């Protein structure tokens, strides 16, 4: 057993144990092991904010009660160890035994129990994957294995929340890891295909599908689109290894020195695999160079394919901070050398910062003019935002519609919802320096700058207004419609 406690899970299960494991998951769900209840129990606004530095504090402050939910969180999310007495309060012997047989739980010779994989709540789905912090003790790895399956991290949650949840026929999840995006897509898609080059990741996805009772999901071990040549999908999701890295030690993380090795191949493959009317959504990081819009690189990778592109910028990391964040070293000098190695690589790429983005691609329709791109900036969403991304595509199409002006002149417009407005004025004069607005109640909290005409139109818009027949007003309304601050009221 001692050897086993240092082993990661195999993600293989005897078919005879699947029912037992489903029972364990149902029990955990019944205890309140879901994204919202676990966040609430840990006092976190968002489970994505969980980080290893918090673990001992959370255990002492939030899990001291040692009730069954606290024990489950400690065991399966905080990588804690439970003495037998606590394990017995959490699981009856048949549940404990099935977890041990499935390689998810190990008990050492001193009677301490430890999970060999973590269980991540995502909405009300539960997803097994390797531990989020494999270096943590009990037992912890000195070196994280190259084939570590990524836990459900920040980027995983951000893509999950930004994914459009329309009903689709076929979905493809590239770089599937634990299978999170494929598992989520399985509930609004007829058929899902999940692909990863790492056999352990593919096993993990298959394992998750089995224990969650999902049977419309196929898993392939392959290099990106290789296994689906000639096939098109209505939804394509990907969270590729994107880190611009001077090392290649983690398959799930390192995207080559530029960070682009895998992501550029994914974007280049979209024109061959995205079905008409479909959407591809990628969460990634891109190194940003002075005076070079990110979209230029995406257009180059698309090689002229006419696609509309919506870039949602979620956060930025200055190159120096990024290098510090990734540096590793057992002693001070080794750590400083590592910072320099990471910083040198970013400098060599010309990156002044690294930007976290969710990029959505749809086929462009020439009836609406040339392909467009749109860039918005929002703090990462804390809840589902897919419908807002769909709405952004619709808004862009609406303002490009060949009949737009005619329809607009025959209709009225009204506010799309309550709007928070921040007005900066020059003191001692009537000059309005800047106005910023945000449509409230949205998962994406996008701040828009207004020009004076747009500001005035919004000001006048207590209720519905008829569109004035002036080019400046029409241009302003077009711009407000595009940003979804107002809507057409027929
Ligand atoms: C950042 S992880 C994403 C895991 C998961 N989709 C998520 O969002 O949590 C990237 C995944 O890409 C896989 N990967 C790396 N290169 C690949 C390739 N050429 N083809 C398919 N998958 C690849 C890695 O094994 C890893 O599981």
mmCIF file of C-alpha atoms and ligand atoms in Angstrom, residues 129 146-153 155-157 159-160 173-182 195-199 201-202 220-225 238-242 251-254 262 265 283, ligand 1:
data_model
loop_
_atom_site.group_PDB
_atom_site.id
_atom_site.type_symbol
_atom_site.label_atom_id
_atom_site.label_comp_id
_atom_site.label_asym_id
_atom_site.label_seq_id
_atom_site.Cartn_x
_atom_site.Cartn_y
_atom_site.Cartn_z
ATOM 1 C CA UNK A 129 -8.168 14.425 -12.609
ATOM 2 C CA UNK A 146 5.522 14.914 -18.081
ATOM 3 C CA UNK A 147 2.213 13.109 -18.575
ATOM 4 C CA UNK A 148 0.463 14.665 -15.560
ATOM 5 C CA UNK A 149 -3.219 15.205 -16.420
ATOM 6 C CA UNK A 150 -4.077 18.813 -15.757
ATOM 7 C CA UNK A 151 -6.511 19.437 -12.920
ATOM 8 C CA UNK A 152 -9.484 21.708 -13.489
ATOM 9 C CA UNK A 153 -7.634 25.022 -13.442
ATOM 10 C CA UNK A 155 -8.371 28.362 -17.782
ATOM 11 C CA UNK A 156 -10.476 25.212 -17.730
ATOM 12 C CA UNK A 157 -13.178 27.007 -15.760
ATOM 13 C CA UNK A 159 -13.469 28.161 -21.136
ATOM 14 C CA UNK A 160 -16.241 26.083 -19.543
ATOM 15 C CA UNK A 173 -12.798 18.848 -27.725
ATOM 16 C CA UNK A 174 -9.114 19.039 -28.569
ATOM 17 C CA UNK A 175 -6.471 18.749 -25.833
ATOM 18 C CA UNK A 176 -9.170 17.300 -23.627
ATOM 19 C CA UNK A 177 -7.090 16.451 -20.492
ATOM 20 C CA UNK A 178 -9.600 15.432 -17.806
ATOM 21 C CA UNK A 179 -12.264 15.734 -20.507
ATOM 22 C CA UNK A 180 -13.959 18.680 -18.807
ATOM 23 C CA UNK A 181 -15.163 20.422 -21.984
ATOM 24 C CA UNK A 182 -16.205 17.184 -23.665
ATOM 25 C CA UNK A 195 -8.850 13.994 -28.235
ATOM 26 C CA UNK A 196 -5.587 14.102 -26.330
ATOM 27 C CA UNK A 197 -2.091 13.033 -27.250
ATOM 28 C CA UNK A 198 -1.437 11.876 -23.694
ATOM 29 C CA UNK A 199 -2.805 8.342 -23.139
ATOM 30 C CA UNK A 201 -5.441 12.038 -20.218
ATOM 31 C CA UNK A 202 -7.526 9.981 -22.621
ATOM 32 C CA UNK A 220 -9.087 9.168 -29.049
ATOM 33 C CA UNK A 221 -5.386 9.300 -28.267
ATOM 34 C CA UNK A 222 -4.041 11.356 -31.134
ATOM 35 C CA UNK A 223 -2.350 14.504 -32.348
ATOM 36 C CA UNK A 224 -4.977 17.286 -32.648
ATOM 37 C CA UNK A 225 -7.234 16.768 -35.703
ATOM 38 C CA UNK A 238 -9.694 23.644 -26.978
ATOM 39 C CA UNK A 239 -7.511 24.540 -24.038
ATOM 40 C CA UNK A 240 -4.105 23.817 -25.573
ATOM 41 C CA UNK A 241 -0.694 23.917 -23.907
ATOM 42 C CA UNK A 242 -0.002 27.620 -24.448
ATOM 43 C CA UNK A 251 2.959 18.227 -21.740
ATOM 44 C CA UNK A 252 -0.191 20.002 -20.621
ATOM 45 C CA UNK A 253 1.539 23.334 -20.190
ATOM 46 C CA UNK A 254 4.482 23.996 -22.493
ATOM 47 C CA UNK A 262 0.021 23.760 -30.623
ATOM 48 C CA UNK A 265 -2.008 24.313 -35.533
ATOM 49 C CA UNK A 283 -8.912 29.530 -24.135
HETATM 50 C C1 LIG B 1 -3.893 22.869 -20.854
HETATM 51 S S1 LIG B 1 -4.290 21.166 -20.894
HETATM 52 C C2 LIG B 1 -6.056 21.269 -21.048
HETATM 53 C C3 LIG B 1 -6.806 20.168 -20.362
HETATM 54 C C4 LIG B 1 -8.334 20.359 -20.343
HETATM 55 N N1 LIG B 1 -8.878 20.502 -21.675
HETATM 56 C C5 LIG B 1 -8.747 21.526 -19.498
HETATM 57 O O1 LIG B 1 -9.269 22.514 -20.029
HETATM 58 O O2 LIG B 1 -8.578 21.445 -18.269
HETATM 59 C C6 LIG B 1 -3.708 20.783 -22.503
HETATM 60 C C7 LIG B 1 -3.879 19.329 -22.954
HETATM 61 O O3 LIG B 1 -3.404 19.235 -24.310
HETATM 62 C C8 LIG B 1 -2.845 17.957 -24.524
HETATM 63 N N2 LIG B 1 -2.005 18.014 -25.734
HETATM 64 C C9 LIG B 1 -0.760 18.519 -25.873
HETATM 65 N N3 LIG B 1 -0.350 18.400 -27.150
HETATM 66 C C10 LIG B 1 -1.357 17.822 -27.844
HETATM 67 C C11 LIG B 1 -1.524 17.437 -29.200
HETATM 68 N N4 LIG B 1 -0.577 17.650 -30.102
HETATM 69 N N5 LIG B 1 -2.693 16.852 -29.556
HETATM 70 C C12 LIG B 1 -3.670 16.628 -28.646
HETATM 71 N N6 LIG B 1 -3.544 16.971 -27.353
HETATM 72 C C13 LIG B 1 -2.415 17.564 -26.948
HETATM 73 C C14 LIG B 1 -2.107 17.715 -23.224
HETATM 74 O O4 LIG B 1 -1.834 16.354 -23.057
HETATM 75 C C15 LIG B 1 -3.097 18.282 -22.197
HETATM 76 O O5 LIG B 1 -3.961 17.282 -21.735
#
